[in-house]
Coordinates of C-alpha atoms in Angstrom, one line a residue:
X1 CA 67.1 108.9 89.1
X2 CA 70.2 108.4 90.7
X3 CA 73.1 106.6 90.4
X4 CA 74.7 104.4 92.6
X5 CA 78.5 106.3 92.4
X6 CA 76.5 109.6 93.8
X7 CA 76.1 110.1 97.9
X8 CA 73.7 113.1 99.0
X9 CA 76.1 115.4 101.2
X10 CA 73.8 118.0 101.6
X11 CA 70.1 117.0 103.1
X12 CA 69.1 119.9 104.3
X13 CA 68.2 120.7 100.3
X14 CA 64.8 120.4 99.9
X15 CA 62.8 118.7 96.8
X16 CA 61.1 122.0 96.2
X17 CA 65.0 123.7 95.6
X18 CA 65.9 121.4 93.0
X19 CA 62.7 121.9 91.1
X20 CA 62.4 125.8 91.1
X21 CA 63.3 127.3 87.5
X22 CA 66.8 128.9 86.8
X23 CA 66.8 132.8 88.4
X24 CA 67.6 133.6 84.1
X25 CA 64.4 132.6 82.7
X26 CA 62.1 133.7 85.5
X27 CA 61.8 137.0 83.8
X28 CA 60.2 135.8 80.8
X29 CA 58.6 132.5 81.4
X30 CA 55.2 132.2 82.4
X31 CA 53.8 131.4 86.0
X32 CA 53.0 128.1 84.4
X33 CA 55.7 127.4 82.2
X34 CA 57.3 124.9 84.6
X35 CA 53.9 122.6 84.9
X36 CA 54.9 121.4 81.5
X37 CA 58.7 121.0 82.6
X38 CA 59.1 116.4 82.7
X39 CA 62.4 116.3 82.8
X40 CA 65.1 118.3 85.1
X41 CA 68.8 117.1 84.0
X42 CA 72.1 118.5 84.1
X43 CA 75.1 119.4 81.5
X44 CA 77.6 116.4 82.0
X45 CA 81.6 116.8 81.5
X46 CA 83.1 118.9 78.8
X47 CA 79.5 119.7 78.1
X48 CA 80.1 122.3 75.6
X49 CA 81.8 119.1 73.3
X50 CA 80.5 116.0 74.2
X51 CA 78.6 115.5 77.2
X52 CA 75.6 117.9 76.2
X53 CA 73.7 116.4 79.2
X54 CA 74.7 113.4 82.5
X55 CA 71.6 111.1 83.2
X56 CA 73.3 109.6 86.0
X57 CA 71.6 112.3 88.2
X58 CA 67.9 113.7 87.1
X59 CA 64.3 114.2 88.0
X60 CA 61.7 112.5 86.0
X61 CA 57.8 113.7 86.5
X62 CA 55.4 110.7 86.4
X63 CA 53.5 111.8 83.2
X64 CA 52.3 110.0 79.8
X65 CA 55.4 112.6 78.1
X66 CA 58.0 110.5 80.7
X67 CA 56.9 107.4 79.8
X68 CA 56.8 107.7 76.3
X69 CA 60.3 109.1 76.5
X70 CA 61.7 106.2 78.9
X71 CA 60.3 103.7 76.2
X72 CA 62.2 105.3 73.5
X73 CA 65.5 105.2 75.1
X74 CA 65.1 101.7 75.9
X75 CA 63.7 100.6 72.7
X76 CA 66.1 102.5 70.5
X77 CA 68.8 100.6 68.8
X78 CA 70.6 103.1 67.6
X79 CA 72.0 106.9 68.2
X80 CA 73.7 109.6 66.5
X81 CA 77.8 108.1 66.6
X82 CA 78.9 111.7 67.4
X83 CA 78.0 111.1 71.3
X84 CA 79.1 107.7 71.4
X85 CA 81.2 106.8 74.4
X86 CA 83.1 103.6 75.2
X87 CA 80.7 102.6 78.1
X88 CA 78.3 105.0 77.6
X89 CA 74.8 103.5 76.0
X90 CA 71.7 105.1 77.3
X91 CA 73.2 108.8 77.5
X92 CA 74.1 109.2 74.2
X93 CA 71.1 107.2 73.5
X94 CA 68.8 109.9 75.2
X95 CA 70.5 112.7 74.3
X96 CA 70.1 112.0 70.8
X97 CA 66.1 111.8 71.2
X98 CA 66.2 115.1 72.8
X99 CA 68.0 116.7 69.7
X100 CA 66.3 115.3 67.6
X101 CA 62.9 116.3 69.3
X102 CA 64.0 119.8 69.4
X103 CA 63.8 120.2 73.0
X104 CA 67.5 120.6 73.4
X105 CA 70.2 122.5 71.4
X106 CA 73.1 121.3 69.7
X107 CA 75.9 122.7 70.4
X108 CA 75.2 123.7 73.9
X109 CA 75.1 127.4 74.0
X110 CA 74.9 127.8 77.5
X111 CA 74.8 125.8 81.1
X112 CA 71.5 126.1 81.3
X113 CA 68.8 125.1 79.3
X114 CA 64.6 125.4 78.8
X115 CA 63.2 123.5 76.3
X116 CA 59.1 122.3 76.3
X117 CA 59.1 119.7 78.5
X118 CA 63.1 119.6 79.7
X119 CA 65.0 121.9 81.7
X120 CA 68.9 121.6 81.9
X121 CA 69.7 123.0 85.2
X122 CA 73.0 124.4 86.7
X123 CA 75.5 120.9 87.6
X124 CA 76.1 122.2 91.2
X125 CA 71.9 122.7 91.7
X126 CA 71.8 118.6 90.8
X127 CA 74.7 117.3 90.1
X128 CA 78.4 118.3 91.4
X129 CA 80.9 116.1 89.7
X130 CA 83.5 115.0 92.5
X131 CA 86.0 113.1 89.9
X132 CA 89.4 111.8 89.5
X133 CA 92.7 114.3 88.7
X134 CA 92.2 113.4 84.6
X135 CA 88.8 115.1 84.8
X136 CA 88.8 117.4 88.0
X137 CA 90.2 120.1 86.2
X138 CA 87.7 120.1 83.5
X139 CA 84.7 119.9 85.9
X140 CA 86.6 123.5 88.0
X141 CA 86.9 125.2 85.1
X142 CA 83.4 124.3 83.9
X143 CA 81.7 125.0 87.8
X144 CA 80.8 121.8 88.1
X145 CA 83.3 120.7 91.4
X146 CA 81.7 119.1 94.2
X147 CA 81.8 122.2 97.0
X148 CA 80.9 121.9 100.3
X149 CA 77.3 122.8 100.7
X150 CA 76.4 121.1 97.2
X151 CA 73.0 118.9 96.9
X152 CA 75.2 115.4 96.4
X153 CA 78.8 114.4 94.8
X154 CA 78.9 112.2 91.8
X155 CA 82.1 110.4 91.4
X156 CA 81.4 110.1 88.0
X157 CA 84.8 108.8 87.1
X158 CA 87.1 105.0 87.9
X159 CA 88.2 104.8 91.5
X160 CA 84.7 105.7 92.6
X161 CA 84.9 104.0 96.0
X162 CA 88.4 106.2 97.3
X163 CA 86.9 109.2 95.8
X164 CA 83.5 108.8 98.2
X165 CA 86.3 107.4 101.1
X166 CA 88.3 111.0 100.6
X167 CA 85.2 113.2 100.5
X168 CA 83.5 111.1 103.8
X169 CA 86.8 111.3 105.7
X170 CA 87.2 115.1 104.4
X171 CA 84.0 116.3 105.7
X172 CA 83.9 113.7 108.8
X173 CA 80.8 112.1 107.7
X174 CA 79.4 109.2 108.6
X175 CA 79.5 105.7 107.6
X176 CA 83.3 104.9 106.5
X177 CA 83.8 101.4 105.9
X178 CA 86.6 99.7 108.4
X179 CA 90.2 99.6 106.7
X180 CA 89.8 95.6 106.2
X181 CA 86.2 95.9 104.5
X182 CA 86.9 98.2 101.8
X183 CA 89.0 96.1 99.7
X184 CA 88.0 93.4 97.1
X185 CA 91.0 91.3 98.7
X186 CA 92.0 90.4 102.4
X187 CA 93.5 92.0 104.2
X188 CA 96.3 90.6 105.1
X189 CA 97.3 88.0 102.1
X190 CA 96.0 84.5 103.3
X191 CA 99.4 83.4 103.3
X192 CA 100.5 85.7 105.8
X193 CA 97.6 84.8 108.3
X194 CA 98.4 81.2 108.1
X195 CA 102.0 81.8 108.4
X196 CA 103.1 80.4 105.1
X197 CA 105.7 82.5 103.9
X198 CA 107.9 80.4 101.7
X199 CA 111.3 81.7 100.2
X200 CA 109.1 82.2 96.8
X201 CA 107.1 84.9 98.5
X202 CA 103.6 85.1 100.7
X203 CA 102.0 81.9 98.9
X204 CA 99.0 79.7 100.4
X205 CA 96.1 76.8 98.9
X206 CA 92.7 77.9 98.0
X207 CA 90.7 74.6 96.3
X208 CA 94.1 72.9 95.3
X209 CA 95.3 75.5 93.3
X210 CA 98.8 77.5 94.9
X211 CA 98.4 81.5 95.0
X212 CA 101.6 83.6 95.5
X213 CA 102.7 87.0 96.3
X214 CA 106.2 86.9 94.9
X215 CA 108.6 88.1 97.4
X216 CA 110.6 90.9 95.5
X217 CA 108.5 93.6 93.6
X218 CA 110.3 95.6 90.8
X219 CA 108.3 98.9 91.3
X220 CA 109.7 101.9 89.3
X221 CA 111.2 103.8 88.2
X222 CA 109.6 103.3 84.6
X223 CA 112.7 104.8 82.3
X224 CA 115.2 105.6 85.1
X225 CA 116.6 101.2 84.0
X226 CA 113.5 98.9 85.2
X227 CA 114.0 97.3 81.9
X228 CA 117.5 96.3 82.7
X229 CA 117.1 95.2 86.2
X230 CA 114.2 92.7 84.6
X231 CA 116.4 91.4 82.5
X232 CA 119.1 91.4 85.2
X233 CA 116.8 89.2 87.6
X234 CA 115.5 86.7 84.7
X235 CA 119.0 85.8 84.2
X236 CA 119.9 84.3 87.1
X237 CA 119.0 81.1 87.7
X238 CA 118.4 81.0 91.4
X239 CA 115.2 83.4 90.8
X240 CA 111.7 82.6 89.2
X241 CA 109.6 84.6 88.0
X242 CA 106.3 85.3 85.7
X243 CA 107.4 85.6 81.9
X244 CA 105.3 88.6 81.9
X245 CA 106.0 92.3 83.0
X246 CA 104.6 95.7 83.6
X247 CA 101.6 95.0 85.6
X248 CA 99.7 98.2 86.8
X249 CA 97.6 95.8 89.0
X250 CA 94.6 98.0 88.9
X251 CA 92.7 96.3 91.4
X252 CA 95.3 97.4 93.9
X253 CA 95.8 101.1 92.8
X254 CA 92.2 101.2 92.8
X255 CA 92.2 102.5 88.9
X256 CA 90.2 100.0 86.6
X257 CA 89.0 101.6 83.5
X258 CA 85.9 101.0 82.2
X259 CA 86.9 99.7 79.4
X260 CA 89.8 97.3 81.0
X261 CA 86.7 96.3 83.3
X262 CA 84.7 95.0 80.1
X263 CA 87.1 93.2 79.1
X264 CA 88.6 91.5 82.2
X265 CA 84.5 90.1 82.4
X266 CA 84.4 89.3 78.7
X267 CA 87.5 87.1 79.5
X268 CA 86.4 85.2 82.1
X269 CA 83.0 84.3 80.2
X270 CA 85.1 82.8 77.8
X271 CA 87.4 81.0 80.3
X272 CA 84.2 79.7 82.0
X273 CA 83.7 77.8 78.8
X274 CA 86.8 76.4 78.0
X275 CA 87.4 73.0 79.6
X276 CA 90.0 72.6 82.7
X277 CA 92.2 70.6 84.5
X278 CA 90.1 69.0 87.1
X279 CA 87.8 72.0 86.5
X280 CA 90.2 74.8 87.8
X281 CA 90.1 78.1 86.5
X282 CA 92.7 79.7 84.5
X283 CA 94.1 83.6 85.9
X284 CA 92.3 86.4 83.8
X285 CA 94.5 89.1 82.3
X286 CA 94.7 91.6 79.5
X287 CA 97.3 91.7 77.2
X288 CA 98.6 95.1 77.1
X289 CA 99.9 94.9 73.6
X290 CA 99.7 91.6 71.2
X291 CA 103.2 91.3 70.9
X292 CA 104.9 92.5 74.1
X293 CA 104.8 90.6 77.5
X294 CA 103.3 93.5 79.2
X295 CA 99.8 92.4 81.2
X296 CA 97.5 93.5 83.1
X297 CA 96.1 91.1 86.0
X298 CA 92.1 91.5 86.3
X299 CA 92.0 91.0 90.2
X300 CA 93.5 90.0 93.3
X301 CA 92.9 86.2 92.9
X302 CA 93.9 86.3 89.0
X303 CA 97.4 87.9 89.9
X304 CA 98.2 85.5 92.9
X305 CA 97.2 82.3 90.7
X306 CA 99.1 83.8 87.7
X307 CA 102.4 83.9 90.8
X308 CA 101.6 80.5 91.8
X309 CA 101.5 78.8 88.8
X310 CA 105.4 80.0 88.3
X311 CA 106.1 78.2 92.3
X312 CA 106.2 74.8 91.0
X313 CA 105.8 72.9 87.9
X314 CA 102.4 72.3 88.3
X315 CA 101.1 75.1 90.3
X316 CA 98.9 72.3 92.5
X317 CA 98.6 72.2 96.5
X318 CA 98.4 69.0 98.1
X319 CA 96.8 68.0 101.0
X320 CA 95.4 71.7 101.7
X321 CA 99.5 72.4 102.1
X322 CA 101.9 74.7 99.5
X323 CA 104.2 72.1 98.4
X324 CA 107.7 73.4 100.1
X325 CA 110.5 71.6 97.8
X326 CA 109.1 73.5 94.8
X327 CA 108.9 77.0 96.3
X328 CA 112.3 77.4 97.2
X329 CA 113.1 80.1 94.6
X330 CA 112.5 83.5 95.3
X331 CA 110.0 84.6 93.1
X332 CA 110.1 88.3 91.9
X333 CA 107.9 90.5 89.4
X334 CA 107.3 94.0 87.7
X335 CA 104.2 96.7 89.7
X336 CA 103.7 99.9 87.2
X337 CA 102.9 101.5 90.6
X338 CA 105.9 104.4 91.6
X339 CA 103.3 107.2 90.7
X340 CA 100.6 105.9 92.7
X341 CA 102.5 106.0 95.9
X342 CA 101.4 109.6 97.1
X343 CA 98.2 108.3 96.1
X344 CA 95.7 107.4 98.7
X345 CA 93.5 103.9 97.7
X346 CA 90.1 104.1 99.9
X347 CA 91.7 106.2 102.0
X348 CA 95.1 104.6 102.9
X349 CA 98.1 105.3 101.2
X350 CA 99.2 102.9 98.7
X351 CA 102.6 102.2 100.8
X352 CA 100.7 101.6 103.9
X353 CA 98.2 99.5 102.0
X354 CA 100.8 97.2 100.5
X355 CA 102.6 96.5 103.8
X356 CA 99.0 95.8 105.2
X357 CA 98.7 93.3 102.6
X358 CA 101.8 92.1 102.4
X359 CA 104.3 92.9 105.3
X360 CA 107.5 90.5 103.9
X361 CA 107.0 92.2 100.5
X362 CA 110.7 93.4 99.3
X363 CA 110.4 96.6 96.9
X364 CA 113.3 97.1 94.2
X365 CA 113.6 100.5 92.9
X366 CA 115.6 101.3 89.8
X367 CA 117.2 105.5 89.8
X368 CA 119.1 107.1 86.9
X369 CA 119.9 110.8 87.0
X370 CA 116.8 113.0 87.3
X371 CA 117.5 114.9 84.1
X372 CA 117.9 111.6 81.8
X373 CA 114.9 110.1 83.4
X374 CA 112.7 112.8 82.1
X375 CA 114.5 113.2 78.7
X376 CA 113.8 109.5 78.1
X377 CA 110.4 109.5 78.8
X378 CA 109.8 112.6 77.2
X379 CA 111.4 110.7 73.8
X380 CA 109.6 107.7 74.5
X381 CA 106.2 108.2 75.4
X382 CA 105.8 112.3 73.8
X383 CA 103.1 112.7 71.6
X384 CA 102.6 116.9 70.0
X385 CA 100.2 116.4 67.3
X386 CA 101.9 117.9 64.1
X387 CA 104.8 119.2 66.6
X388 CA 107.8 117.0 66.1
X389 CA 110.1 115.8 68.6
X390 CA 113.7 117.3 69.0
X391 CA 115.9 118.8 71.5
X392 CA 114.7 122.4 70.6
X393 CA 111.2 121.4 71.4
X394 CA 112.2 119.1 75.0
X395 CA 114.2 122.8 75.8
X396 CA 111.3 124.8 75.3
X397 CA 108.5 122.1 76.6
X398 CA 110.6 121.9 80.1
X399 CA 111.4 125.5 80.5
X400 CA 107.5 126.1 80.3
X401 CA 106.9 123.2 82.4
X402 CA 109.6 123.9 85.1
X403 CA 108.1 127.6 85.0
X404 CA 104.1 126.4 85.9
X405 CA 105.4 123.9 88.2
X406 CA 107.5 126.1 90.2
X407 CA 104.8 129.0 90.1
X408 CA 101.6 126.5 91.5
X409 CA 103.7 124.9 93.9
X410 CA 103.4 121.3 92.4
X411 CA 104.2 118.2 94.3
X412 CA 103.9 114.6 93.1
X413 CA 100.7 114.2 95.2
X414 CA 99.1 117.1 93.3
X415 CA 100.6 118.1 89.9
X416 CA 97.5 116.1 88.3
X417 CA 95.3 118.8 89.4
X418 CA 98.0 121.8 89.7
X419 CA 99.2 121.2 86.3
X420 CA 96.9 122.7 83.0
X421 CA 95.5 119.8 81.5
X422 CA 98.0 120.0 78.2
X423 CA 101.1 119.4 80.7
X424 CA 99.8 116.7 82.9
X425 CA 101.9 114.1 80.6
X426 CA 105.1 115.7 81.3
X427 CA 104.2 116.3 84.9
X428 CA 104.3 112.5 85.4
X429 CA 108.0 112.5 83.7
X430 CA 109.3 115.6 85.5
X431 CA 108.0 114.0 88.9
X432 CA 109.0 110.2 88.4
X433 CA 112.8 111.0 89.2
X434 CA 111.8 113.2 92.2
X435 CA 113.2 110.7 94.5
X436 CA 113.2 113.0 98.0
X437 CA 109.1 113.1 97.9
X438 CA 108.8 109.7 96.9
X439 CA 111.1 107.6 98.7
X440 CA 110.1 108.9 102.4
X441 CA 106.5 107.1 101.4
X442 CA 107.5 103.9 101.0
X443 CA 110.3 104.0 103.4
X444 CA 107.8 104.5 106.1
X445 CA 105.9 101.7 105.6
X446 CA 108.9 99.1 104.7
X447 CA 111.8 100.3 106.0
X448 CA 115.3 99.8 104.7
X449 CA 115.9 96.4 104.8
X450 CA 112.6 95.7 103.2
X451 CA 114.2 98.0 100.0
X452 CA 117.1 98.0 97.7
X453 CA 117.9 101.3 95.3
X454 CA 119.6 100.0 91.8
X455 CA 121.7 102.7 90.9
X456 CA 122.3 102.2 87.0
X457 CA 124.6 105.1 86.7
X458 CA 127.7 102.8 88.1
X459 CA 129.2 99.9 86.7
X460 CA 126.5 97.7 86.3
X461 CA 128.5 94.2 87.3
X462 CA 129.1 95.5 90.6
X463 CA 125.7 96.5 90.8
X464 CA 123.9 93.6 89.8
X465 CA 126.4 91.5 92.3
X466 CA 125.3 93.7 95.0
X467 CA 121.3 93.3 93.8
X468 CA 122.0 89.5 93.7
X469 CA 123.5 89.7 97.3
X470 CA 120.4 91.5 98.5
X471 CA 117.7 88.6 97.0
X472 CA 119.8 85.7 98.9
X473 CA 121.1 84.5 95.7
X474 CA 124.7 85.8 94.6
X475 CA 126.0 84.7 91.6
X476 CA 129.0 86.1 90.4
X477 CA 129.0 84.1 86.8
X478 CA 125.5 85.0 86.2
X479 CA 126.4 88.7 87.5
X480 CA 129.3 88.8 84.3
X481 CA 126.7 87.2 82.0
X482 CA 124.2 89.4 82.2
X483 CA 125.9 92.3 82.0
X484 CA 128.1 91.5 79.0
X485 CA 125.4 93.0 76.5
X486 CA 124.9 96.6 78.8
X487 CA 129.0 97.3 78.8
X488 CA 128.7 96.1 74.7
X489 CA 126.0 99.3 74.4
X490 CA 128.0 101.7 76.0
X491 CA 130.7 101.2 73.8
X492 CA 128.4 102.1 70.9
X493 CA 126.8 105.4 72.8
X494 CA 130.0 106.4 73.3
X495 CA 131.3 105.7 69.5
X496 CA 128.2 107.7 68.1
X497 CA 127.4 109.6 71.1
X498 CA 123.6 109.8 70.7
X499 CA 121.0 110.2 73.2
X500 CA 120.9 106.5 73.1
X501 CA 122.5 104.4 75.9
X502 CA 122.2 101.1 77.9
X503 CA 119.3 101.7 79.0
X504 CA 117.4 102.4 76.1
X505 CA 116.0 100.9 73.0
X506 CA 115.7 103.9 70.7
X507 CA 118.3 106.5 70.1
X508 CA 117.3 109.9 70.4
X509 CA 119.4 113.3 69.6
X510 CA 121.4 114.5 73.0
X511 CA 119.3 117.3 74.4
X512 CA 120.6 120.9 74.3
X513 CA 123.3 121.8 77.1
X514 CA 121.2 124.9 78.6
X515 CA 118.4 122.7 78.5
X516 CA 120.3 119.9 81.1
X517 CA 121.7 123.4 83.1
X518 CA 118.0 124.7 83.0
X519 CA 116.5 120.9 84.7
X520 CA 120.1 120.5 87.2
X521 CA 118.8 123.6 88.3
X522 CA 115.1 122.7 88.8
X523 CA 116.0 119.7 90.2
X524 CA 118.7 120.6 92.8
X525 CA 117.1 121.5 96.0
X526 CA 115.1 118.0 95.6
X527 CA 118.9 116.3 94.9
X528 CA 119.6 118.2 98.1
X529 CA 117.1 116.9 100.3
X530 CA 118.1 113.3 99.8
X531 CA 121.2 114.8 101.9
X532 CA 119.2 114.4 105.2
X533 CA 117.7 111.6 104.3
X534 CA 121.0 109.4 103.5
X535 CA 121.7 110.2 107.3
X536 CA 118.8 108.6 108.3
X537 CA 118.3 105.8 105.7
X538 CA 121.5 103.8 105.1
X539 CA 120.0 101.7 102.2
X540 CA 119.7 105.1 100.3
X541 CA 123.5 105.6 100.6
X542 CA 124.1 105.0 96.9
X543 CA 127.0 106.5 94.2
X544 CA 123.8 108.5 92.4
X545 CA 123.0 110.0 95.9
X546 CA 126.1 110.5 97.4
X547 CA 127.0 113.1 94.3
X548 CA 124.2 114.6 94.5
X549 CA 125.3 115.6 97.8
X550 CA 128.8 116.6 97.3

């Protein structure tokens, strides 16, 4: 058995090596003890837990014993709820036959395993787990890492199809995919290879209905203000926009979750029945939370119907053209994306890929001071168990962080996998507001006049007149509107002088002052590189920058 997210990288491995017994029961096993040996599986992840054994990859002899066990699995309707997984079926399914047949143990003792008619062999023998950062450090510590010389990899894990593009361009093996065939969407956006860029964005007919790239893309930084440029943009009234925000677009990043997967199909069974105007389709998407305007778009086509339905008041081509008089606006929306930019999506980095897809695209980019960005989403999204929150604990969490990060030489490309596991969180809030590793990614694909930098730490009216300015559409009485409300909440930070500010929607205790001298340190010699790259960048020539570099 094998499963189709596996690629055999070693063929020299012969039939007979995968078969032989494990070197640690030679000594006391019989010369015939492996003639009644059916079944040769592997431990799966976190196997001393959970995932006692992984039936995507295992040998199966053709006996009456085989086939009384396949039947079982497939007939069973139920398992023991303790192995349960949220797409796993037939696993836990067979793994609970095995315990309860006494031929396995439960817990697993050891990675290896003889029981009358199974033997659990070593992963790497069968089964070398080449996964994503979440699990990568699991499968290391466990010896269960893909490593060159291994049997086959099994990217047992979402983003299956970059994982096998990394490993076949790593070890120069044959039979990588073209750039422009390894995508679920073209490559370029229709619109762009029929030349119909419109002042909304990249937008273009397909059966009637209008599909859109919106020109401007808010993409980060999540905490460092990207509520309050949202809310910025949505008020004024030369812009459109989608009433919905904070789309991780999955199918771009190249990160679906199973789970997310289910769901997205479940929908569109259900949209299939409904009936439609003239039989159209409606765009599939997930609510992220039932009462918050977060979503998250299923696919490429659902996310550029979803834009072109926002165009005009109809959303409708006619006569095979996009309908110029109502695509005049400049439409703009929200990409949870800023930490996937070091990230590579079947083997092109996700800058590179979004200019290939989109080469007009205009990226906004929201900074606040490195320290405050991290505090915030430390308060916001920290979870310790029975640990509560405070400034005592953010000191004491950052110093250890800071410490390992500086130790392993961690990177926003790699702290997934440099980090230990119980850190990996924080990594993700330390790195956000590194702006010197992540700018220079996107600012090699786009350029500067493709992006604008929204510093929130200066007088937000000037700001947002200079943001308007950039998008075509100034607006000095919608500038003063829309700001009223942020200068209103810094009034009241300053009355009470909380954690809380403009930015925010919770108020939070002000962190410790060694614990802001302990980060300005950590965070200085990034600050400083953003010195040489003002002199090369003039759109990063911004108050927030400029001090860092006095």
């Amino acid at each position: 058995m094998l499963d189709a997210d596996a690629l055999i990288t070693n063929p020299t491995i012969m039939l007979e090596d995968l078969v032989q017994m494990p070197s640690e029961y030679m000594s006391e096993a019989s010369p015939s003890a492996t003639e009644d040996i059916n079944l040769i599986i592997t431990r799966g992840g976190s196997w001393k837990s959970v995932h006692a054994i992984n039936n995507g990859i295992f040998l199966l002899r053709n006996t009456a014993w085989s086939i009384r066990h396949c039947f079982e699995i497939f007939t069973s309707r139920y398992s023991y709820t303790r192995f349960l997984g949220r797409s796993l079926v037939d696993q836990p399914i067979q793994l609970s036959l095995l315990l309860a047949q006494n031929e396995l143990m439960w817990p697993p003792k050891d990675e290896i395993e003889m029981g009358q008619h199974v033997m659990v062999v070593p992963k790497r023998r069968l089964n070398s787990f080449r996964r994503n950062p979440l699990y990568s450090n699991v499968d290391a510590e466990e010896g269960g890492q893909w490593e060159r010389g291994d049997f086959l990899a099994h990217f047992a894990s979402n983003n299956k199809y970059s994982l096998m593009v990394d490993l076949l361009d790593q070890e120069k093996l044959p039979g990588v995919p073209p750039v422009e065939e390894r995508y679920s969407f073209p490559l370029p956006a229709p619109g762009v290879e029929h030349d119909q860029y419109t002042n909304a964005g990249t937008c273009w007919c397909n059966d009637k209905q209008i599909h859109c790239m919106p020109k401007y893309h808010v993409i980060g930084v999540h905490k460092a203000g990207s509520k309050s440029l949202m809310r910025y943009l949505a008020g004024n009234p030369g812009l459109a926009h989608s009433p919905h925000v904070e789309d991780p677009v999955r199918w771009l990043t190249d990160s679906t979750l199973a789970t997310e997967e289910k769901k997205c199909n479940e929908l569109r069974e259900k949209d299939k029945a409904k009936p439609h105007y003239h039989g159209y389709p409606d765009p599939i998407y997930i609510n992220q939370h039932e009462t918050s305007r977060a979503l998250s778009t299923c696919s490429f086509t659902d996310y550029t119907l979803l834009h072109g339905k926002f165009t005009t008041n109809e959303g409708f081509c006619f006569d095979g053209k996009v309908p110029m008089k109502g695509v005049q606006k400049p439409l703009f929306d929200e990409m949870v994306i800023w930490e996937h930019g070091s990230s590579k999506v079947r083997g092109v980095g996700l800058p590179d890929l979004f200019h290939r897809l989109q080469p007009s695209a205009r990226m906004l980019i929201t900074i606040r001071d490195a320290v405050d960005v991290f505090y915030s989403a430390y308060n916001h999204f920290g979870e310790f168990g029975n640990t509560a929150k405070s400034p005592e604990h953010f000191h004491a969490f950052a110093r250890d962080l800071t410490r390992i990060w500086a130790e392993a030489g961690c990177t926003v490309a790699n702290f997934r996998t440099c980090l230990p596991p119980e850190f990996v969180q924080g990594g993700s809030w330390l790195s956000r507001a590194l702006y010197s590793e992540h700018l220079p990614l996107w600012l090699d694909s786009f350029g500067c006049s493709q992006i604008h930098l929204f510093d929130v730490s200066v007088d937000p009216y000037e700001e947002v007149q200079r943001l308007y300015d950039f998008m075509g559409t100034p607006d000095n009485r919608a500038a003063f509107n829309v700001t009223r409300a942020t200068y209103r909440v810094q009034e009241v930070t300053k009355q009470y002088s909380t954690g809380s500010n403009a930015l925010n929607k919770n108020s939070y205790g002000s962190m410790l002052d060694d614990t802001r001298v302990q980060l300005e340190d950590f965070y200085l010699p990034y600050n400083r590189d953003l010195c040489d790259l003002i002199e090369v960048h003039e759109c990063l020539r911004v108050p927030l920058f400029e001090r860092y570099c006095q």
